[in-house]
Tab-separated table of C-alpha atoms and ligand atoms in Angstrom:
chain	number	residue	atom	x	y	z
H	281	MET	CA	35.795	79.058	-108.905
H	282	PRO	CA	38.952	80.650	-107.475
H	283	MET	CA	39.210	84.347	-108.191
H	284	GLN	CA	41.943	85.610	-110.459
H	285	PRO	CA	43.069	88.774	-108.736
H	286	GLU	CA	46.106	89.345	-110.903
H	287	LEU	CA	44.534	89.813	-114.336
H	288	GLY	CA	45.392	92.993	-116.150
H	289	LEU	CA	49.003	93.278	-115.013
H	290	ALA	CA	51.917	94.225	-117.252
H	291	PRO	CA	54.024	91.259	-118.447
H	292	TYR	CA	56.934	92.451	-116.292
H	293	ALA	CA	54.853	92.588	-113.083
H	294	ALA	CA	55.365	90.027	-110.330
H	295	THR	CA	52.588	87.444	-110.160
H	296	ALA	CA	51.725	84.669	-107.765
H	297	ALA	CA	51.988	82.231	-110.670
H	298	THR	CA	55.668	83.096	-111.181
H	299	SER	CA	56.441	83.654	-107.489
H	300	ARG	CA	59.439	81.900	-105.969
H	301	GLY	CA	57.063	80.985	-103.194
H	302	ARG	CA	57.199	80.769	-99.413
H	303	ARG	CA	59.869	79.206	-97.229
H	304	HIS	CA	57.298	76.807	-95.783
H	305	ALA	CA	54.874	75.321	-98.313
H	306	GLU	CA	51.256	76.329	-97.742
H	307	GLU	CA	48.049	75.682	-99.620
H	308	ARG	CA	46.828	78.553	-101.733
H	309	SER	CA	43.886	80.614	-100.568
H	310	GLN	CA	40.603	80.217	-102.454
H	311	THR	CA	39.741	83.878	-102.090
H	312	ARG	CA	42.979	85.867	-101.954
H	313	GLY	CA	46.087	86.206	-104.079
H	314	GLU	CA	49.435	85.288	-102.512
H	315	PHE	CA	50.591	88.899	-102.166
H	316	GLN	CA	47.224	89.895	-100.711
H	317	ARG	CA	47.835	87.289	-98.056
H	318	ASP	CA	51.268	88.768	-97.387
H	319	ARG	CA	49.708	92.220	-96.984
H	320	ASP	CA	47.088	90.822	-94.603
H	321	ARG	CA	49.718	89.006	-92.539
H	322	VAL	CA	51.717	92.197	-92.168
H	323	ILE	CA	48.656	94.188	-91.048
H	324	HIS	CA	47.773	91.578	-88.416
H	325	SER	CA	51.313	91.341	-87.048
H	326	THR	CA	52.359	92.667	-83.653
H	327	ALA	CA	55.250	94.608	-85.172
H	328	PHE	CA	52.825	96.501	-87.415
H	329	ARG	CA	50.698	97.692	-84.496
H	330	ARG	CA	53.833	98.887	-82.721
H	331	LEU	CA	54.583	101.275	-85.602
H	332	GLU	CA	51.919	103.595	-84.195
H	333	TYR	CA	54.165	104.419	-81.266
H	334	LYS	CA	57.512	104.551	-83.000
H	335	THR	CA	59.240	107.768	-83.958
H	336	GLN	CA	59.575	108.849	-87.546
H	337	VAL	CA	61.249	112.182	-86.725
H	338	PHE	CA	59.182	113.365	-83.777
H	339	VAL	CA	58.679	111.188	-80.732
H	340	ASN	CA	55.045	110.160	-80.416
H	341	HIS	CA	54.280	112.198	-77.296
H	342	GLU	CA	55.608	115.427	-78.849
H	343	GLY	CA	52.345	116.015	-80.721
H	344	ASP	CA	49.243	114.269	-82.001
H	345	LEU	CA	49.515	115.476	-85.586
H	346	PHE	CA	53.050	114.391	-86.440
H	347	ARG	CA	53.691	111.337	-88.565
H	348	THR	CA	54.496	108.111	-86.816
H	349	ARG	CA	56.013	105.062	-88.479
H	350	LEU	CA	52.486	103.744	-88.909
H	351	THR	CA	51.070	106.753	-90.737
H	352	HIS	CA	54.334	107.004	-92.689
H	353	SER	CA	53.977	103.376	-93.821
H	354	ILE	CA	50.370	103.995	-94.864
H	355	GLU	CA	51.431	107.039	-96.881
H	356	VAL	CA	54.168	105.005	-98.568
H	357	ALA	CA	51.635	102.301	-99.446
H	358	GLN	CA	49.211	104.885	-100.857
H	359	LEU	CA	51.848	106.466	-103.089
H	360	ALA	CA	53.315	103.160	-104.210
H	361	ARG	CA	49.926	101.653	-104.998
H	362	SER	CA	48.829	104.621	-107.097
H	363	ILE	CA	52.046	104.604	-109.102
H	364	GLY	CA	52.093	100.810	-109.294
H	365	ARG	CA	48.571	100.633	-110.654
H	366	HIS	CA	49.447	103.193	-113.300
H	367	LEU	CA	52.496	101.166	-114.378
H	368	GLY	CA	50.591	97.868	-114.484
H	369	LEU	CA	52.496	96.471	-111.504
H	370	ASN	CA	51.192	94.143	-108.833
H	371	GLU	CA	49.438	96.480	-106.416
H	372	ASP	CA	49.069	93.832	-103.711
H	373	LEU	CA	52.804	93.176	-103.685
H	374	VAL	CA	53.609	96.887	-103.688
H	375	GLU	CA	51.297	97.348	-100.720
H	376	ALA	CA	52.690	94.382	-98.773
H	377	ILE	CA	56.272	95.649	-99.174
H	378	SER	CA	55.332	99.240	-98.309
H	379	LEU	CA	53.477	98.325	-95.137
H	380	ALA	CA	56.299	96.012	-94.018
H	381	HIS	CA	59.294	98.158	-94.944
H	382	ASP	CA	59.794	99.761	-91.496
H	383	LEU	CA	58.786	96.859	-89.222
H	384	GLY	CA	62.351	96.449	-87.927
H	385	HIS	CA	62.818	100.021	-86.748
H	386	THR	CA	63.950	100.592	-83.176
H	387	PRO	CA	62.306	103.133	-80.881
H	388	PHE	CA	63.584	106.726	-81.304
H	389	GLY	CA	64.104	106.556	-85.060
H	390	HIS	CA	67.560	106.586	-86.585
H	391	ALA	CA	69.145	107.656	-83.314
H	392	GLY	CA	67.831	104.438	-81.745
H	393	GLN	CA	69.129	102.315	-84.606
H	394	ASP	CA	72.592	103.931	-84.431
H	395	ALA	CA	72.798	103.400	-80.672
H	396	LEU	CA	71.734	99.763	-80.932
H	397	ASN	CA	74.176	99.190	-83.777
H	398	ASP	CA	76.963	100.596	-81.583
H	399	CYS	CA	75.929	98.307	-78.720
H	400	MET	CA	75.886	95.322	-81.091
H	401	ARG	CA	79.249	96.119	-82.731
H	402	GLU	CA	80.982	93.036	-81.314
H	403	PHE	CA	77.922	90.850	-81.818
H	404	GLY	CA	77.183	91.177	-85.530
H	405	GLY	CA	75.734	94.709	-85.519
H	406	PHE	CA	72.179	95.912	-85.886
H	407	GLU	CA	70.542	97.261	-89.030
H	408	HIS	CA	66.835	98.160	-89.145
H	409	ASN	CA	66.361	97.013	-92.712
H	410	LEU	CA	67.765	93.578	-91.942
H	411	GLN	CA	65.703	93.546	-88.751
H	412	SER	CA	62.504	94.126	-90.782
H	413	LEU	CA	63.293	90.880	-92.599
H	414	ARG	CA	64.069	89.166	-89.284
H	415	VAL	CA	60.683	90.284	-87.934
H	416	VAL	CA	58.752	88.701	-90.815
H	417	ASP	CA	61.028	85.644	-91.114
H	418	VAL	CA	61.671	84.776	-87.471
H	419	LEU	CA	60.333	87.006	-84.719
H	420	GLU	CA	56.571	87.127	-85.266
H	421	GLU	CA	54.927	84.262	-83.395
H	422	ARG	CA	51.535	83.742	-85.023
H	423	TYR	CA	51.567	80.302	-86.586
H	424	GLY	CA	51.691	76.847	-85.141
H	425	ALA	CA	53.731	75.380	-87.968
H	426	PHE	CA	56.516	77.941	-88.334
H	427	ASP	CA	58.183	81.058	-86.942
H	428	GLY	CA	57.590	84.401	-88.639
H	429	LEU	CA	54.925	85.286	-91.169
H	430	ASN	CA	56.159	82.995	-93.955
H	431	LEU	CA	55.849	85.704	-96.622
H	432	THR	CA	56.560	85.155	-100.305
H	433	PHE	CA	60.058	85.594	-101.677
H	434	GLU	CA	59.000	88.727	-103.593
H	435	THR	CA	57.742	90.540	-100.488
H	436	ARG	CA	60.837	89.518	-98.542
H	437	GLU	CA	63.229	90.708	-101.254
H	438	GLY	CA	61.349	94.021	-101.313
H	439	ILE	CA	61.768	94.433	-97.569
H	440	LEU	CA	65.539	93.873	-97.818
H	441	LYS	CA	66.415	97.104	-99.609
H	442	HIS	CA	70.160	96.940	-99.139
H	443	CYS	CA	72.629	94.488	-97.698
H	444	ALA	CA	76.391	94.162	-97.288
H	445	PRO	CA	77.919	91.198	-99.197
H	446	ASP	CA	79.141	89.341	-96.092
H	447	ILE	CA	75.627	89.382	-94.624
H	448	ALA	CA	73.997	88.649	-98.004
H	449	ARG	CA	75.970	85.388	-98.095
H	450	THR	CA	74.199	84.235	-94.944
H	451	LEU	CA	70.672	85.028	-96.151
H	452	GLY	CA	70.137	82.479	-98.920
H	453	ASP	CA	67.662	83.400	-101.673
H	454	VAL	CA	66.984	87.047	-100.699
H	455	GLY	CA	70.719	87.706	-100.381
H	456	GLU	CA	71.579	86.513	-103.902
H	457	ARG	CA	70.894	89.761	-105.720
H	458	PHE	CA	73.454	91.633	-103.620
H	459	LEU	CA	76.083	89.159	-104.755
H	460	ASP	CA	75.178	88.779	-108.425
H	461	HIS	CA	74.131	92.454	-108.737
H	462	THR	CA	70.698	91.859	-110.216
H	463	GLN	CA	67.634	93.970	-109.442
H	464	PRO	CA	64.540	93.163	-107.387
H	465	ALA	CA	61.042	93.218	-108.900
H	466	LEU	CA	59.745	96.635	-110.006
H	467	GLU	CA	57.289	96.517	-107.103
H	468	ALA	CA	60.262	96.556	-104.694
H	469	GLN	CA	62.042	99.312	-106.623
H	470	LEU	CA	58.853	101.368	-106.474
H	471	ALA	CA	58.209	100.909	-102.742
H	472	ASN	CA	61.741	102.141	-102.099
H	473	LEU	CA	61.203	105.400	-104.003
H	474	ALA	CA	57.697	105.897	-102.610
H	475	ASP	CA	59.311	105.752	-99.143
H	476	GLU	CA	61.566	108.648	-100.111
H	477	ILE	CA	58.748	110.736	-101.627
H	478	ALA	CA	56.662	110.174	-98.505
H	479	TYR	CA	59.250	111.115	-95.891
H	480	ASN	CA	60.753	114.071	-97.762
H	481	ASN	CA	57.359	115.677	-98.107
H	482	HIS	CA	55.807	114.802	-94.778
H	483	ASP	CA	58.948	115.934	-92.987
H	484	VAL	CA	58.525	119.353	-94.617
H	485	ASP	CA	54.957	119.414	-93.337
H	486	ASP	CA	55.839	118.180	-89.832
H	487	GLY	CA	58.921	120.394	-89.720
H	488	LEU	CA	56.858	123.510	-90.437
H	489	ARG	CA	54.093	122.449	-88.060
H	490	SER	CA	56.616	121.995	-85.253
H	491	GLY	CA	58.205	125.379	-85.946
H	492	LEU	CA	61.671	123.790	-86.197
H	493	ILE	CA	61.971	124.868	-89.825
H	494	THR	CA	60.558	128.043	-91.298
H	495	LEU	CA	59.103	129.163	-94.614
H	496	GLU	CA	62.002	131.619	-94.978
H	497	GLN	CA	64.499	128.743	-94.749
H	498	LEU	CA	62.499	126.583	-97.139
H	499	ALA	CA	62.568	129.319	-99.763
H	500	GLU	CA	66.076	128.102	-100.623
H	501	VAL	CA	64.636	124.740	-101.763
H	502	PRO	CA	63.571	125.147	-105.431
H	503	LEU	CA	60.969	122.360	-105.341
H	504	PHE	CA	59.243	123.952	-102.349
H	505	ARG	CA	59.616	127.535	-103.552
H	506	ARG	CA	58.064	126.837	-106.956
H	507	HIS	CA	54.943	125.154	-105.587
H	508	TYR	CA	54.599	127.544	-102.659
H	509	ASP	CA	54.627	130.490	-105.072
H	510	GLU	CA	52.099	128.787	-107.316
H	511	ALA	CA	49.773	127.982	-104.410
H	512	GLY	CA	49.962	131.647	-103.364
H	513	ARG	CA	49.157	132.830	-106.881
H	514	LEU	CA	46.174	130.491	-107.199
H	515	TYR	CA	44.760	131.050	-103.709
H	516	PRO	CA	45.878	134.496	-102.507
H	517	ALA	CA	43.280	134.561	-99.705
H	518	ALA	CA	44.100	131.099	-98.328
H	519	SER	CA	45.417	130.742	-94.773
H	520	GLU	CA	49.107	129.921	-94.332
H	521	ARG	CA	48.323	126.363	-93.201
H	522	ARG	CA	46.134	125.761	-96.239
H	523	ARG	CA	48.812	127.190	-98.524
H	524	ILE	CA	51.421	124.855	-97.007
H	525	ASN	CA	49.092	121.890	-97.516
H	526	GLU	CA	48.565	122.925	-101.150
H	527	THR	CA	52.332	123.207	-101.555
H	528	VAL	CA	53.146	119.793	-100.108
H	529	ARG	CA	50.351	118.201	-102.149
H	530	ARG	CA	51.786	119.750	-105.300
H	531	MET	CA	55.348	118.708	-104.484
H	532	ILE	CA	54.232	115.104	-104.025
H	533	ASN	CA	52.242	115.226	-107.238
H	534	ALA	CA	55.181	116.655	-109.203
H	535	LEU	CA	57.537	113.931	-107.941
H	536	VAL	CA	54.975	111.207	-108.624
H	537	LEU	CA	54.320	112.435	-112.178
H	538	ASP	CA	58.041	112.629	-112.856
H	539	LEU	CA	58.609	109.142	-111.467
H	540	VAL	CA	55.789	107.727	-113.600
H	541	ALA	CA	57.043	109.437	-116.781
H	542	GLN	CA	60.707	108.510	-116.323
H	543	SER	CA	59.956	104.931	-115.213
H	544	SER	CA	57.570	104.431	-118.146
H	545	ALA	CA	60.303	105.650	-120.520
H	546	ASN	CA	62.865	103.349	-118.869
H	547	ILE	CA	60.505	100.383	-119.115
H	548	ALA	CA	59.713	101.169	-122.766
H	549	ALA	CA	63.434	101.383	-123.582
H	550	ALA	CA	64.422	98.178	-121.764
H	551	ALA	CA	61.217	96.417	-122.924
H	552	PRO	CA	61.276	93.681	-120.271
H	553	ALA	CA	59.009	90.794	-121.310
H	554	SER	CA	59.010	89.231	-117.850
H	555	LEU	CA	60.097	89.638	-114.246
H	556	ALA	CA	63.253	87.711	-115.160
H	557	ASP	CA	64.108	90.473	-117.668
H	558	VAL	CA	63.483	93.106	-114.982
H	559	ARG	CA	66.000	91.402	-112.711
H	560	ARG	CA	68.704	91.504	-115.384
H	561	ALA	CA	68.018	95.129	-116.411
H	562	PRO	CA	69.385	98.201	-114.622
H	563	PRO	CA	67.003	99.808	-112.081
H	564	LEU	CA	63.963	100.950	-114.095
H	565	ILE	CA	61.914	102.808	-111.492
H	566	ALA	CA	63.625	106.170	-111.307
H	567	TYR	CA	63.254	109.948	-111.362
H	568	SER	CA	64.468	112.099	-114.221
H	569	ALA	CA	67.888	113.654	-113.577
H	570	ALA	CA	66.252	117.026	-112.806
H	571	ALA	CA	63.772	115.604	-110.267
H	572	ARG	CA	66.497	113.494	-108.639
H	573	GLU	CA	68.552	116.641	-108.135
H	574	GLU	CA	65.585	118.538	-106.673
H	575	SER	CA	64.711	115.653	-104.378
H	576	LEU	CA	68.336	115.489	-103.230
H	577	THR	CA	68.369	119.217	-102.501
H	578	LEU	CA	65.261	118.822	-100.366
H	579	LYS	CA	66.787	115.844	-98.565
H	580	ARG	CA	69.952	117.827	-97.774
H	581	PHE	CA	67.861	120.727	-96.520
H	582	LEU	CA	65.952	118.459	-94.155
H	583	ARG	CA	69.165	116.905	-92.890
H	584	ASP	CA	70.812	120.273	-92.186
H	585	HIS	CA	67.809	122.133	-90.789
H	586	LEU	CA	65.429	119.551	-89.321
H	587	TYR	CA	67.272	116.330	-88.434
H	588	GLN	CA	70.275	118.322	-87.122
H	589	HIS	CA	68.091	120.828	-85.269
H	590	TYR	CA	69.252	121.065	-81.678
H	591	LEU	CA	65.823	120.162	-80.285
H	592	VAL	CA	65.690	117.011	-82.451
H	593	GLN	CA	69.278	116.272	-81.383
H	594	ARG	CA	68.339	116.556	-77.722
H	595	MET	CA	65.539	114.025	-78.111
H	596	SER	CA	67.857	111.773	-80.151
H	597	ALA	CA	70.500	111.965	-77.431
H	598	LYS	CA	67.936	110.934	-74.821
H	599	GLY	CA	66.795	108.063	-77.033
H	600	ARG	CA	70.367	106.868	-77.586
H	601	ARG	CA	71.064	107.002	-73.839
H	602	ILE	CA	67.948	104.972	-73.056
H	603	ILE	CA	68.861	102.325	-75.633
H	604	ARG	CA	72.476	102.096	-74.407
H	605	GLU	CA	71.469	101.785	-70.765
H	606	LEU	CA	68.775	99.192	-71.469
H	607	PHE	CA	71.239	97.153	-73.515
H	608	GLN	CA	73.972	97.317	-70.893
H	609	SER	CA	71.601	96.370	-68.078
H	610	PHE	CA	70.330	93.280	-69.870
H	611	MET	CA	73.815	92.258	-70.988
H	612	ASP	CA	75.112	92.599	-67.420
H	613	ASP	CA	72.260	90.570	-65.987
H	614	ALA	CA	69.991	88.500	-68.237
H	615	ARG	CA	67.720	87.776	-65.258
H	616	LEU	CA	66.304	91.292	-65.727
H	617	LEU	CA	64.803	90.241	-69.078
H	618	PRO	CA	61.150	89.125	-69.309
H	619	PRO	CA	61.035	85.294	-69.134
H	620	GLN	CA	60.409	84.665	-72.840
H	621	TYR	CA	63.563	86.641	-73.692
H	622	GLN	CA	65.602	84.911	-70.994
H	623	ALA	CA	65.047	81.621	-72.821
H	624	LYS	CA	66.223	83.187	-76.078
H	625	ALA	CA	69.159	84.847	-74.320
H	626	GLU	CA	70.540	81.428	-73.410
H	627	ALA	CA	71.287	80.794	-77.077
H	628	ASP	CA	72.536	84.304	-77.957
H	629	ARG	CA	72.213	86.949	-75.293
H	630	ALA	CA	73.179	89.984	-77.382
H	631	ARG	CA	70.807	89.110	-80.229
H	632	ALA	CA	67.944	88.373	-77.840
H	633	VAL	CA	68.496	91.730	-76.127
H	634	ALA	CA	68.658	93.535	-79.491
H	635	ASP	CA	65.427	91.830	-80.594
H	636	TYR	CA	63.732	92.832	-77.357
H	637	ILE	CA	64.904	96.453	-77.469
H	638	SER	CA	64.251	96.976	-81.182
H	639	GLY	CA	60.703	95.699	-80.776
H	640	MET	CA	59.926	98.332	-78.138
H	641	THR	CA	57.829	101.371	-78.900
H	642	ASP	CA	59.202	104.757	-77.803
H	643	ARG	CA	57.034	104.920	-74.739
H	644	TYR	CA	57.593	101.271	-73.800
H	645	ALA	CA	61.354	101.866	-73.940
H	646	MET	CA	61.001	104.935	-71.699
H	647	ARG	CA	58.825	102.988	-69.280
H	648	GLU	CA	61.180	100.000	-69.241
H	649	HIS	CA	64.087	102.359	-68.625
H	650	ARG	CA	62.274	103.870	-65.641
H	651	ARG	CA	61.446	100.412	-64.312
H	652	LEU	CA	65.126	99.464	-64.424
H	653	PHE	CA	66.619	102.688	-63.111
H	654	MET	CA	64.046	104.304	-60.826
H	655	VAL	CA	63.443	102.570	-57.513
H	656	GLU	CA	59.907	104.010	-57.326
H	657	ASP	CA	58.860	102.303	-60.586
H	658	ILE	CA	58.227	98.590	-60.835
U	895	MG	MG1	60.287	104.375	-94.374
């Protein structure tokens, strides 16, 4: 008898039974739910393995303990699953979206994406969120019958967090909600906020570990200050590192508890009886006003003191230069591309080059740059 993995969900959760399905029809699995299959396909994809060597804030070779896009994605999935289970949402879908949400990121983090977007200005631009969808819809080459991973509509709509109207018009089903201003499933709303909780908190941890931000600076952030003081009161003899870990753990917990309480209240007030009701309602997964303000303050702090730090800026500048020079070299002479990309470049050179560059890990991009610019390297 087929298993029924989706029993026990809230009526407003996404289910395979009510799914809008896959772009290419496939037989159902006897052992796994549809969103489980999506999660498994993401984990086995090439783009997922590359996340290990892509920058979140710190370039991979800068230190072994910093988050990478892979560990970030796993942290997002952990947070989103815990919250999702508590709210009666579809944990498999939440996990699939979380693990896939950063698949389209370029090497060198946001600096890489900005540089590639600049290079692509005359050719339709480049946006990592849209590229994540392109990875799962088109670029992964794992199946004989179709391109991409052929994920369900619900996972794909969760991956596409935002989208400009003119692009939404070209995307068919997943673009619709940006035109009719409806909401995605709660699982998608949740993965989006879990992303924010994860990076705000792990960037505090990585920022302190790197020495680029200090405890004295962080004292101006109320969310940090409160939990740091409490950790010190509870464990006066603890080492500084242990106290920081206690603090970050408590900050995450506070944000999660707030998100659960406020979202539960929003869901109770809107009383959606189905996923269709969720789509018509305003966003229901949300912080309280107080927690949103605190989270925003932390985000601003990280922007001003960590992301704008001159040492981060230096690495970003190097990353941008590498991306620009790779792009220009391949645009000037497509014969420099690996053969499989040369074939794609015949149809649309700029897009093929952008796909090639955005798929690179940090260290692959650095190596490829050396191979193109240094006569000693082949
Ligand atoms: Mg992310």
